[in-house]
Short mmCIF file of C-alpha atoms and ligand atoms in Angstrom, two decimals:
data_model
loop_
_atom_site.label_atom_id
_atom_site.label_comp_id
_atom_site.label_asym_id
_atom_site.label_seq_id
_atom_site.Cartn_x
_atom_site.Cartn_y
_atom_site.Cartn_z
CA MET Z 1208 0.00 0.00 0.00
CA VAL Z 1209 1.23 3.52 -0.83
CA ARG Z 1210 2.26 5.64 2.17
CA ILE Z 1211 -0.31 8.33 2.74
CA ILE Z 1212 0.69 11.78 3.85
CA PHE Z 1213 -1.79 13.77 5.90
CA VAL Z 1214 -1.22 17.51 5.86
CA ILE Z 1215 -2.99 19.04 8.84
CA PHE Z 1216 -3.77 22.73 8.69
CA GLY Z 1217 -4.44 23.89 12.23
CA ALA Z 1218 -2.13 21.38 13.89
CA THR Z 1219 -1.88 23.21 17.20
CA GLY Z 1220 -5.63 23.65 17.53
CA ASP Z 1221 -8.00 21.97 19.91
CA LEU Z 1222 -9.43 19.44 17.45
CA THR Z 1223 -6.03 18.18 16.31
CA GLN Z 1224 -4.91 17.72 19.88
CA ARG Z 1225 -8.06 16.07 21.19
CA LYS Z 1226 -9.17 13.96 18.25
CA LEU Z 1227 -6.75 13.74 15.34
CA LEU Z 1228 -3.45 12.98 17.05
CA PRO Z 1229 -4.85 10.13 19.21
CA ALA Z 1230 -6.59 8.71 16.13
CA PHE Z 1231 -3.39 8.83 14.04
CA TYR Z 1232 -1.45 7.23 16.86
CA ASN Z 1233 -3.86 4.29 17.02
CA LEU Z 1234 -3.93 3.88 13.26
CA MET Z 1235 -0.14 3.79 13.14
CA THR Z 1236 -0.08 1.32 16.03
CA ASN Z 1237 -2.34 -0.90 13.95
CA GLY Z 1238 0.12 -0.85 11.08
CA MET Z 1239 -1.38 1.86 8.91
CA GLU Z 1240 1.36 3.50 6.83
CA ILE Z 1241 0.88 7.20 7.42
CA ASP Z 1242 3.04 10.31 7.51
CA ILE Z 1243 1.82 13.45 9.18
CA LEU Z 1244 2.86 16.93 8.22
CA ALA Z 1245 1.50 19.22 10.89
CA ILE Z 1246 1.17 22.85 9.87
CA GLY Z 1247 1.07 25.65 12.39
CA ARG Z 1248 1.90 29.31 12.74
CA ARG Z 1249 3.87 29.03 15.96
CA ASP Z 1250 7.51 28.12 16.38
CA LYS Z 1251 7.17 24.49 17.43
CA GLU Z 1252 9.62 22.55 15.25
CA GLU Z 1253 11.48 21.28 18.30
CA THR Z 1254 8.56 20.63 20.59
CA PHE Z 1255 5.59 19.56 18.48
CA ALA Z 1256 6.25 15.81 18.39
CA GLN Z 1257 6.54 15.55 22.18
CA GLU Z 1258 3.44 17.71 22.64
CA ALA Z 1259 1.65 15.41 20.23
CA LEU Z 1260 2.54 12.41 22.40
CA ALA Z 1261 1.27 14.27 25.45
CA ALA Z 1262 -2.00 14.90 23.60
CA VAL Z 1263 -2.26 11.16 22.87
CA ASP Z 1264 -1.76 10.52 26.58
CA THR Z 1265 -4.41 12.96 27.64
CA HIS Z 1266 -7.05 12.29 25.01
CA GLY Z 1267 -6.37 8.81 23.60
CA HIS Z 1268 -8.39 5.81 24.69
CA LEU Z 1269 -5.57 3.25 24.42
CA ALA Z 1270 -2.37 3.11 26.44
CA ARG Z 1271 0.85 4.18 24.70
CA THR Z 1272 3.71 1.71 24.15
CA PRO Z 1273 7.41 2.46 23.49
CA GLU Z 1274 7.18 0.66 20.14
CA ALA Z 1275 4.18 2.70 18.99
CA ASP Z 1276 5.80 5.92 20.27
CA LYS Z 1277 8.81 5.21 18.09
CA THR Z 1278 6.72 4.72 14.94
CA PHE Z 1279 4.65 7.81 15.71
CA LEU Z 1280 7.69 10.04 16.26
CA LYS Z 1281 9.34 8.76 13.10
CA HIS Z 1282 6.37 9.74 10.95
CA ILE Z 1283 5.29 13.09 12.33
CA ARG Z 1284 6.82 16.39 11.24
CA TYR Z 1285 5.97 19.98 12.01
CA HIS Z 1286 6.13 22.72 9.40
CA ARG Z 1287 5.84 26.32 10.46
CA MET Z 1288 4.10 28.60 8.00
CA ASP Z 1289 1.67 31.46 7.71
CA ILE Z 1290 -1.27 29.87 5.94
CA THR Z 1291 -2.56 33.22 4.76
CA ASP Z 1292 0.67 33.79 2.79
CA GLU Z 1293 0.17 32.45 -0.73
CA SER Z 1294 3.87 32.27 -1.49
CA ALA Z 1295 4.50 29.90 1.47
CA TYR Z 1296 2.66 27.11 -0.34
CA THR Z 1297 5.44 26.67 -2.92
CA GLU Z 1298 7.72 25.49 -0.13
CA LEU Z 1299 4.96 23.36 1.36
CA GLN Z 1300 4.33 21.71 -1.98
CA LYS Z 1301 7.97 20.56 -2.09
CA GLN Z 1302 7.54 18.89 1.28
CA VAL Z 1303 4.36 17.10 0.39
CA GLY Z 1304 5.39 15.67 -2.93
CA ALA Z 1305 3.13 12.73 -3.61
CA GLU Z 1306 -0.63 12.59 -3.33
CA ALA Z 1307 -1.81 13.77 0.02
CA ILE Z 1308 -4.88 14.15 2.16
CA TYR Z 1309 -5.26 17.74 3.29
CA TYR Z 1310 -7.11 18.15 6.55
CA PHE Z 1311 -8.68 21.56 7.14
CA ALA Z 1312 -8.80 21.75 10.94
CA THR Z 1313 -8.49 25.52 11.20
CA SER Z 1314 -11.12 28.12 11.82
CA PRO Z 1315 -13.42 28.14 8.75
CA SER Z 1316 -12.49 31.77 8.06
CA LEU Z 1317 -9.08 30.49 6.94
CA PHE Z 1318 -10.36 27.86 4.49
CA LYS Z 1319 -10.37 30.29 1.59
CA HIS Z 1320 -6.75 31.33 2.19
CA ILE Z 1321 -5.62 27.72 2.29
CA LEU Z 1322 -7.47 26.85 -0.90
CA LYS Z 1323 -6.01 29.87 -2.65
CA GLY Z 1324 -2.48 29.03 -1.51
CA MET Z 1325 -2.82 25.41 -2.58
CA GLN Z 1326 -4.12 26.42 -5.96
CA HIS Z 1327 -1.26 28.91 -6.33
CA ALA Z 1328 1.27 26.14 -5.73
CA GLY Z 1329 -0.55 23.65 -7.96
CA MET Z 1330 -1.54 21.40 -5.05
CA THR Z 1331 -4.74 20.29 -6.70
CA ARG Z 1332 -4.41 16.52 -6.49
CA GLY Z 1333 -5.31 14.32 -3.57
CA LYS Z 1334 -8.19 14.62 -1.14
CA VAL Z 1335 -9.44 17.39 1.11
CA MET Z 1336 -11.16 16.91 4.45
CA PHE Z 1337 -13.18 19.70 6.03
CA GLU Z 1338 -14.17 20.12 9.62
CA LYS Z 1339 -17.51 21.69 10.32
CA PRO Z 1340 -19.01 24.23 10.30
CA PHE Z 1341 -19.28 24.19 6.54
CA GLY Z 1342 -20.17 27.87 6.01
CA GLU Z 1343 -22.02 30.15 8.38
CA ASN Z 1344 -25.28 30.18 6.47
CA LEU Z 1345 -26.63 28.91 3.17
CA ASP Z 1346 -24.99 31.67 1.17
CA THR Z 1347 -21.48 31.33 2.65
CA ALA Z 1348 -21.71 27.53 2.48
CA ARG Z 1349 -22.53 27.75 -1.24
CA LYS Z 1350 -19.66 30.16 -1.84
CA LEU Z 1351 -17.25 27.92 0.05
CA ASN Z 1352 -18.39 24.88 -1.85
CA LYS Z 1353 -17.95 26.70 -5.14
CA LYS Z 1354 -14.38 27.61 -4.20
CA ILE Z 1355 -13.56 24.03 -3.28
CA THR Z 1356 -15.19 22.41 -6.28
CA LYS Z 1357 -13.29 24.77 -8.59
CA VAL Z 1358 -10.18 22.94 -7.44
CA PHE Z 1359 -11.35 19.50 -6.27
CA PRO Z 1360 -14.11 17.22 -7.60
CA GLU Z 1361 -16.91 16.19 -5.19
CA THR Z 1362 -15.39 12.68 -5.06
CA SER Z 1363 -12.23 14.10 -3.44
CA ILE Z 1364 -14.08 16.18 -0.85
CA TYR Z 1365 -14.74 14.73 2.61
CA ARG Z 1366 -16.97 16.86 4.84
CA ILE Z 1367 -16.64 15.62 8.37
CA ASP Z 1368 -19.52 14.83 10.66
CA HIS Z 1369 -17.79 12.81 13.32
CA TYR Z 1370 -21.06 11.24 14.50
CA LEU Z 1371 -20.97 9.15 11.33
CA GLY Z 1372 -17.72 7.64 12.53
CA LYS Z 1373 -19.31 6.33 15.73
CA GLU Z 1374 -19.92 2.60 15.80
CA SER Z 1375 -23.28 3.06 17.52
CA VAL Z 1376 -24.41 5.41 14.75
CA GLN Z 1377 -23.26 3.07 12.00
CA ASN Z 1378 -25.28 0.35 13.67
CA LEU Z 1379 -28.54 2.24 13.10
CA LEU Z 1380 -29.03 1.02 9.56
CA VAL Z 1381 -28.14 -2.55 10.46
CA LEU Z 1382 -30.55 -2.55 13.37
CA ARG Z 1383 -33.38 -1.23 11.23
CA LEU Z 1384 -32.79 -3.13 8.02
CA ALA Z 1385 -31.24 -6.44 9.06
CA ASN Z 1386 -34.02 -7.38 11.49
CA ARG Z 1387 -37.41 -8.37 10.19
CA LEU Z 1388 -38.81 -7.61 13.62
CA PHE Z 1389 -37.89 -3.95 13.35
CA ASP Z 1390 -37.97 -3.45 9.60
CA ALA Z 1391 -41.61 -4.51 9.46
CA VAL Z 1392 -42.82 -1.95 11.96
CA TRP Z 1393 -40.58 1.01 11.14
CA ASN Z 1394 -43.32 3.33 9.97
CA ARG Z 1395 -46.29 5.52 10.92
CA ASP Z 1396 -48.65 2.58 11.35
CA TYR Z 1397 -46.70 1.41 14.41
CA ILE Z 1398 -44.45 4.22 15.60
CA ASP Z 1399 -45.95 7.00 17.70
CA HIS Z 1400 -42.93 9.29 17.75
CA VAL Z 1401 -39.13 9.41 17.84
CA GLN Z 1402 -36.89 11.26 20.30
CA ILE Z 1403 -33.27 12.10 19.60
CA THR Z 1404 -31.38 13.53 22.57
CA VAL Z 1405 -27.70 14.43 22.67
CA ALA Z 1406 -27.08 15.81 26.15
CA GLU Z 1407 -23.70 17.15 27.19
CA SER Z 1408 -22.56 18.06 30.67
CA ILE Z 1409 -19.56 20.08 29.47
CA GLY Z 1410 -19.80 23.81 28.85
CA VAL Z 1411 -18.09 25.77 26.08
CA ALA Z 1412 -14.73 25.58 27.90
CA THR Z 1413 -12.06 27.40 25.86
CA ARG Z 1414 -14.06 27.41 22.62
CA GLY Z 1415 -16.04 30.56 23.37
CA ASN Z 1416 -14.82 32.44 20.28
CA TYR Z 1417 -16.06 29.74 17.96
CA TYR Z 1418 -19.15 28.70 19.90
CA ASP Z 1419 -20.66 32.11 20.35
CA HIS Z 1420 -20.91 32.44 16.56
CA ALA Z 1421 -22.30 28.96 16.15
CA GLY Z 1422 -24.68 28.08 19.00
CA ALA Z 1423 -26.34 24.70 19.46
CA LEU Z 1424 -28.34 24.89 16.24
CA LYS Z 1425 -25.29 25.15 13.98
CA ASP Z 1426 -22.85 23.32 16.25
CA MET Z 1427 -24.95 20.21 16.87
CA VAL Z 1428 -28.44 20.11 15.37
CA LYS Z 1429 -27.72 21.01 11.77
CA ASN Z 1430 -25.13 18.29 11.47
CA HIS Z 1431 -25.00 15.59 14.16
CA LEU Z 1432 -28.70 15.46 15.07
CA PHE Z 1433 -29.88 15.78 11.48
CA GLN Z 1434 -27.56 12.92 10.53
CA LEU Z 1435 -29.12 10.75 13.24
CA LEU Z 1436 -32.59 11.72 12.09
CA MET Z 1437 -31.76 10.88 8.47
CA LEU Z 1438 -30.46 7.45 9.43
CA VAL Z 1439 -33.60 6.68 11.42
CA ALA Z 1440 -36.00 7.99 8.79
CA MET Z 1441 -34.44 7.16 5.40
CA GLU Z 1442 -35.78 4.55 3.03
CA PRO Z 1443 -33.62 1.44 2.59
CA PRO Z 1444 -30.92 2.20 0.01
CA ALA Z 1445 -30.64 -0.13 -2.99
CA THR Z 1446 -27.00 -0.87 -2.09
CA LEU Z 1447 -24.60 0.09 0.67
CA ASP Z 1448 -22.66 2.37 -1.68
CA ALA Z 1449 -22.05 5.93 -0.63
CA ARG Z 1450 -24.16 7.26 -3.47
CA ALA Z 1451 -27.20 5.11 -2.71
CA ILE Z 1452 -27.03 5.99 0.99
CA HIS Z 1453 -26.60 9.72 0.39
CA ASP Z 1454 -29.44 9.72 -2.14
CA GLU Z 1455 -31.84 8.30 0.44
CA LYS Z 1456 -30.61 10.50 3.25
CA VAL Z 1457 -31.04 13.71 1.35
CA LYS Z 1458 -34.62 12.73 0.43
CA VAL Z 1459 -35.44 12.84 4.14
CA LEU Z 1460 -34.24 16.42 4.42
CA ARG Z 1461 -36.23 17.37 1.34
CA ALA Z 1462 -39.35 15.81 2.83
CA MET Z 1463 -39.02 17.75 6.06
CA LYS Z 1464 -41.80 20.20 6.78
CA PRO Z 1465 -40.18 23.66 6.51
CA PHE Z 1466 -40.07 26.04 9.45
CA SER Z 1467 -42.43 28.97 8.95
CA ALA Z 1468 -42.19 31.81 11.48
CA LYS Z 1469 -45.26 30.29 13.18
CA ARG Z 1470 -43.64 26.88 13.41
CA VAL Z 1471 -40.40 28.31 14.80
CA LYS Z 1472 -42.43 29.96 17.54
CA GLU Z 1473 -44.43 26.85 18.34
CA ASP Z 1474 -42.07 23.98 17.65
CA VAL Z 1475 -38.59 25.24 18.48
CA VAL Z 1476 -37.32 25.99 21.98
CA ARG Z 1477 -33.93 27.42 22.78
CA GLY Z 1478 -32.10 28.27 25.96
CA GLN Z 1479 -28.83 29.43 27.45
CA TYR Z 1480 -27.31 27.99 30.62
CA ARG Z 1481 -26.92 30.07 33.72
CA LYS Z 1482 -24.79 28.98 36.65
CA GLY Z 1483 -25.69 25.78 38.46
CA THR Z 1484 -24.38 22.52 39.85
CA ILE Z 1485 -23.33 19.42 37.94
CA ALA Z 1486 -22.32 16.26 39.79
CA GLY Z 1487 -21.91 18.25 43.00
CA GLU Z 1488 -19.70 20.88 41.40
CA GLU Z 1489 -20.66 24.53 40.90
CA VAL Z 1490 -20.25 25.69 37.32
CA LYS Z 1491 -20.38 29.13 35.69
CA GLY Z 1492 -23.14 30.44 33.51
CA TYR Z 1493 -22.58 30.86 29.76
CA LEU Z 1494 -22.24 34.63 30.02
CA GLN Z 1495 -19.40 34.25 32.52
CA GLU Z 1496 -17.41 31.88 30.27
CA GLU Z 1497 -14.16 32.94 28.61
CA ASN Z 1498 -14.55 34.97 25.37
CA ILE Z 1499 -18.33 35.23 25.58
CA PRO Z 1500 -19.80 38.74 25.12
CA LYS Z 1501 -21.68 39.80 28.23
CA LYS Z 1502 -24.91 40.29 26.31
CA SER Z 1503 -24.67 37.23 24.11
CA THR Z 1504 -27.98 35.68 23.05
CA THR Z 1505 -26.39 32.54 21.61
CA GLU Z 1506 -28.31 29.36 22.42
CA THR Z 1507 -26.58 26.52 24.25
CA PHE Z 1508 -29.71 24.38 24.19
CA ILE Z 1509 -32.32 23.58 21.61
CA ALA Z 1510 -35.34 21.31 21.46
CA MET Z 1511 -37.50 21.04 18.39
CA LYS Z 1512 -40.28 19.11 16.80
CA MET Z 1513 -39.67 18.02 13.23
CA LEU Z 1514 -42.04 16.42 10.77
CA VAL Z 1515 -40.98 14.27 7.86
CA ASP Z 1516 -43.78 14.78 5.43
CA ASN Z 1517 -43.73 11.54 3.47
CA HIS Z 1518 -45.72 8.34 3.25
CA ARG Z 1519 -43.69 6.46 5.85
CA TRP Z 1520 -43.62 9.18 8.50
CA LYS Z 1521 -46.59 11.45 8.00
CA ASP Z 1522 -47.76 12.79 11.42
CA VAL Z 1523 -44.99 11.03 13.37
CA PRO Z 1524 -43.11 13.75 15.24
CA PHE Z 1525 -39.34 13.57 15.60
CA TYR Z 1526 -38.36 15.48 18.73
CA LEU Z 1527 -34.73 16.61 18.76
CA ARG Z 1528 -32.94 17.97 21.80
CA THR Z 1529 -29.35 18.90 22.61
CA GLY Z 1530 -27.61 21.19 25.04
CA LYS Z 1531 -24.49 21.97 26.98
CA ARG Z 1532 -24.20 21.91 30.78
CA LEU Z 1533 -27.11 19.52 31.09
CA ALA Z 1534 -27.42 17.09 33.97
CA LYS Z 1535 -25.45 14.32 32.25
CA ARG Z 1536 -23.59 13.32 29.11
CA GLU Z 1537 -25.85 10.92 27.33
CA ALA Z 1538 -27.02 10.49 23.76
CA GLU Z 1539 -29.88 8.25 22.76
CA ILE Z 1540 -32.61 7.68 20.23
CA THR Z 1541 -35.97 6.51 21.51
CA ILE Z 1542 -38.52 4.93 19.23
CA GLN Z 1543 -41.85 4.87 20.99
CA PHE Z 1544 -44.52 2.61 19.53
CA LYS Z 1545 -48.20 3.39 19.45
CA GLN Z 1546 -50.24 2.40 22.45
CA MET Z 1547 -52.16 -0.82 21.88
CA SER Z 1548 -55.82 -0.73 22.65
CA HIS Z 1549 -56.56 -4.26 23.81
CA PRO Z 1550 -59.86 -5.52 25.21
CA LEU Z 1551 -58.02 -7.93 27.56
CA PHE Z 1552 -55.40 -5.53 28.87
CA PRO Z 1553 -56.79 -2.03 29.14
CA LYS Z 1554 -53.73 -0.28 30.61
CA LEU Z 1555 -50.69 -1.20 28.58
CA GLN Z 1556 -47.36 0.57 28.46
CA GLU Z 1557 -46.02 1.33 25.00
CA ASN Z 1558 -43.20 -0.71 23.49
CA ILE Z 1559 -40.03 1.36 23.34
CA ILE Z 1560 -36.75 0.76 21.54
CA CYS Z 1561 -34.04 2.82 23.11
CA ILE Z 1562 -30.80 3.10 21.16
CA ARG Z 1563 -28.04 4.35 23.44
CA LEU Z 1564 -25.30 6.01 21.42
CA GLN Z 1565 -23.04 7.04 24.29
CA PRO Z 1566 -21.55 6.72 26.79
CA ASP Z 1567 -22.64 3.06 27.20
CA ALA Z 1568 -23.63 2.09 23.68
CA GLY Z 1569 -26.40 -0.46 23.49
CA ILE Z 1570 -30.04 -1.07 22.72
CA SER Z 1571 -32.92 -1.81 25.02
CA LEU Z 1572 -36.42 -2.93 24.31
CA GLN Z 1573 -39.33 -2.33 26.62
CA PHE Z 1574 -42.17 -4.82 26.45
CA ASN Z 1575 -45.01 -6.06 28.64
CA THR Z 1576 -44.97 -9.24 30.70
CA LYS Z 1577 -47.17 -10.82 33.34
CA HIS Z 1578 -46.39 -9.79 36.87
CA PRO Z 1579 -46.05 -12.96 39.03
CA GLY Z 1580 -49.19 -13.75 41.05
CA ASP Z 1581 -52.58 -15.33 40.65
CA LYS Z 1582 -54.11 -12.28 38.96
CA ILE Z 1583 -53.16 -11.31 35.41
CA GLN Z 1584 -51.32 -8.07 35.83
CA VAL Z 1585 -49.21 -6.57 33.09
CA HIS Z 1586 -45.81 -5.19 33.92
CA PRO Z 1587 -43.32 -3.48 31.57
CA VAL Z 1588 -39.78 -4.90 31.56
CA ILE Z 1589 -36.59 -4.06 29.70
CA MET Z 1590 -34.36 -6.35 27.66
CA ASP Z 1591 -30.93 -4.89 27.25
CA PHE Z 1592 -28.03 -5.30 24.82
CA CYS Z 1593 -24.73 -3.79 25.93
CA HIS Z 1594 -22.29 -3.25 23.08
CA ASP Z 1595 -19.04 -3.53 25.05
CA CYS Z 1596 -20.23 -6.62 26.90
CA VAL Z 1597 -20.57 -8.48 23.60
CA PHE Z 1598 -17.88 -6.92 21.42
CA GLY Z 1599 -15.46 -5.77 24.11
CA PRO Z 1600 -14.25 -2.25 24.85
CA ASN Z 1601 -11.78 -0.37 22.63
CA THR Z 1602 -13.91 -0.14 19.52
CA PRO Z 1603 -12.08 2.30 17.20
CA GLU Z 1604 -12.91 5.91 17.94
CA ALA Z 1605 -14.99 7.90 15.46
CA TYR Z 1606 -12.02 9.79 14.03
CA GLU Z 1607 -10.05 6.59 13.41
CA GLN Z 1608 -12.93 5.27 11.36
CA LEU Z 1609 -13.24 8.52 9.43
CA LEU Z 1610 -9.55 8.80 8.63
CA GLN Z 1611 -9.50 5.21 7.48
CA ALA Z 1612 -12.57 5.74 5.33
CA ALA Z 1613 -10.98 8.80 3.70
CA ILE Z 1614 -7.83 6.80 2.94
CA LYS Z 1615 -9.94 4.08 1.31
CA GLY Z 1616 -11.94 6.67 -0.60
CA ASP Z 1617 -15.22 5.63 1.04
CA ALA Z 1618 -17.54 8.64 1.18
CA THR Z 1619 -20.33 6.88 3.08
CA LEU Z 1620 -19.27 8.33 6.42
CA PHE Z 1621 -19.13 11.93 5.19
CA ALA Z 1622 -21.71 14.56 4.35
CA ARG Z 1623 -22.39 15.07 0.66
CA TRP Z 1624 -22.86 18.64 -0.55
CA ASP Z 1625 -26.61 18.35 -1.10
CA GLU Z 1626 -27.08 17.16 2.51
CA VAL Z 1627 -25.20 20.22 3.75
CA GLU Z 1628 -27.18 22.52 1.47
CA GLU Z 1629 -30.57 21.10 2.44
CA SER Z 1630 -29.68 21.30 6.14
CA TRP Z 1631 -28.87 24.97 5.78
CA LYS Z 1632 -32.18 25.56 4.02
CA LEU Z 1633 -34.00 23.98 6.93
CA VAL Z 1634 -32.32 25.91 9.71
CA GLU Z 1635 -32.06 29.35 8.13
CA PRO Z 1636 -35.65 30.41 8.92
CA ILE Z 1637 -34.98 29.50 12.56
CA MET Z 1638 -31.83 31.62 12.66
CA LYS Z 1639 -33.69 34.58 11.14
CA HIS Z 1640 -36.62 34.37 13.50
CA TRP Z 1641 -34.42 34.21 16.59
CA LYS Z 1642 -32.59 37.42 15.81
CA GLN Z 1643 -35.38 39.51 17.33
CA GLN Z 1644 -36.16 37.28 20.33
CA ALA Z 1645 -34.97 37.26 23.93
CA ILE Z 1646 -33.50 33.95 25.06
CA PRO Z 1647 -34.81 31.88 28.00
CA THR Z 1648 -32.21 30.50 30.42
CA TYR Z 1649 -31.88 27.20 32.26
CA ALA Z 1650 -29.84 26.21 35.29
CA ALA Z 1651 -26.66 24.28 34.53
CA GLY Z 1652 -27.26 20.72 35.71
CA SER Z 1653 -30.91 20.65 34.61
CA MET Z 1654 -32.27 19.18 31.38
CA GLY Z 1655 -32.94 22.55 29.76
CA PRO Z 1656 -35.62 25.24 30.01
CA ARG Z 1657 -39.12 24.22 31.05
CA GLU Z 1658 -40.43 25.16 27.59
CA ALA Z 1659 -38.66 22.04 26.30
CA LYS Z 1660 -40.79 19.91 28.62
CA HIS Z 1661 -43.92 21.70 27.45
CA LEU Z 1662 -43.07 21.00 23.83
CA LEU Z 1663 -43.85 17.33 24.44
CA GLU Z 1664 -46.45 17.70 27.18
CA ARG Z 1665 -48.51 19.75 24.78
CA ASP Z 1666 -48.65 16.66 22.54
CA GLY Z 1667 -49.42 14.35 25.49
CA ARG Z 1668 -45.86 12.97 25.58
CA ARG Z 1669 -42.74 13.25 27.74
CA TRP Z 1670 -38.98 13.06 27.30
CA HIS Z 1671 -37.55 9.68 28.22
CA LEU Z 1672 -34.11 10.88 29.22
C1 LIG W 1303 -18.68 18.72 18.20
C2 LIG W 1303 -19.20 20.03 18.73
O1 LIG W 1303 -18.95 18.61 16.82
O2 LIG W 1303 -19.32 17.66 18.88
C3 LIG W 1303 -18.98 20.12 20.22
O3 LIG W 1303 -18.52 21.10 18.09
C4 LIG W 1303 -19.55 18.92 20.93
O4 LIG W 1303 -19.54 21.31 20.75
C5 LIG W 1303 -19.07 17.63 20.27
O5 LIG W 1303 -19.14 18.95 22.29
C6 LIG W 1303 -19.80 16.42 20.84
O6 LIG W 1303 -19.19 15.28 20.35
P1 LIG W 1303 -19.25 13.90 21.16
O7 LIG W 1303 -18.60 12.92 20.24
O8 LIG W 1303 -18.49 14.13 22.43
O9 LIG W 1303 -20.69 13.64 21.41
#
């Protein structure tokens, strides 16, 4: 196999340290032939490799070994350059030589400079990987895409959504389509509603500069939660090829009922955390975090009701919810079945499939059984599958899977342009409407503002998490 060189723009940034370096380390440990050329502005030629090992220590999920350290150090280099300086790319080009994978892990405002520099130096072969956010709105996303596709064909562009690299997310299609039991009932005749919750207990930490421009809608919903929704709602693809899967996914977005101003008001709830307590520890409010303007109205929480207006899902609400500084870190998808009206058993609990994405990946199924005793009494119980218990811990991390997929040229785990474009179309009316509104707050350590609870109560339902 040809040695692949990864050129990382933004090598000293948070993402590279937390996600990319540990992923590269594990891939190299598993024999993957990779070279890394880390690009940064700061003078770190002497220190970068050791700092990279420290990052693996802090953020990696496997223990380091002397053997793996040696391989890693041998294949990682740091190159100092100003990525806004077009002429610097001629020198970079000499260092890269063969076909490369260029990883854009910088702030998105720098993407255009990098593309221009690369074009200037004739670095137009290979693949390009982009971290989100892809644009700041529909217009800037289109402009960015135009710039990229002028230089690289769609087949060489890999737009990251790291949720697609998670094993538990990849399992969604298998669960749905490889089980007659589930496949047969995966529609509006049987399913009452779907809940998708990605709760985080962390705050914005040191990412205030980025986060305050993004907010939960652009940081989480538009990409990660929409991806989960698409995987739950899409029609079965004809094959498992990237194209067939993307084609079906994008149809879900196109079938989504758009957000009119009235719907934004009724079906979308946002919030911002104020100070509170999480796991016994006092934490600051959003407005007291580093680099957050004192009057910021950026949302750190969002809950919304979405409707996929097609034959399979008509009138089945999909409730999405995500937020920072919530009571716990937990992500799950709940499929709640319709209540059975049975002449023999008048008070039955609904069947529920709960797909736990993290931290303890697994699937549980709630069903009714007879409570022991001489009378027939129905009692709901839970059957549980725990992923690690069956397959063991140490499943490859999301980024390992994504980097591997990019090397292989498999686009399945990345967002195609039309998915990105349709997602922007869906969320733009929400962004516009919010501009004039005050933002409700919620206490850190809660599960969001009370309006989020009302969103479901109004429909006679409740959040499971
Ligand atoms: C990132 C967001 O894409 O996903 C972060 O920018 C968020 O704000 C993170 O914390 C959550 O990822 P995970 O894998 O920890 O659920």
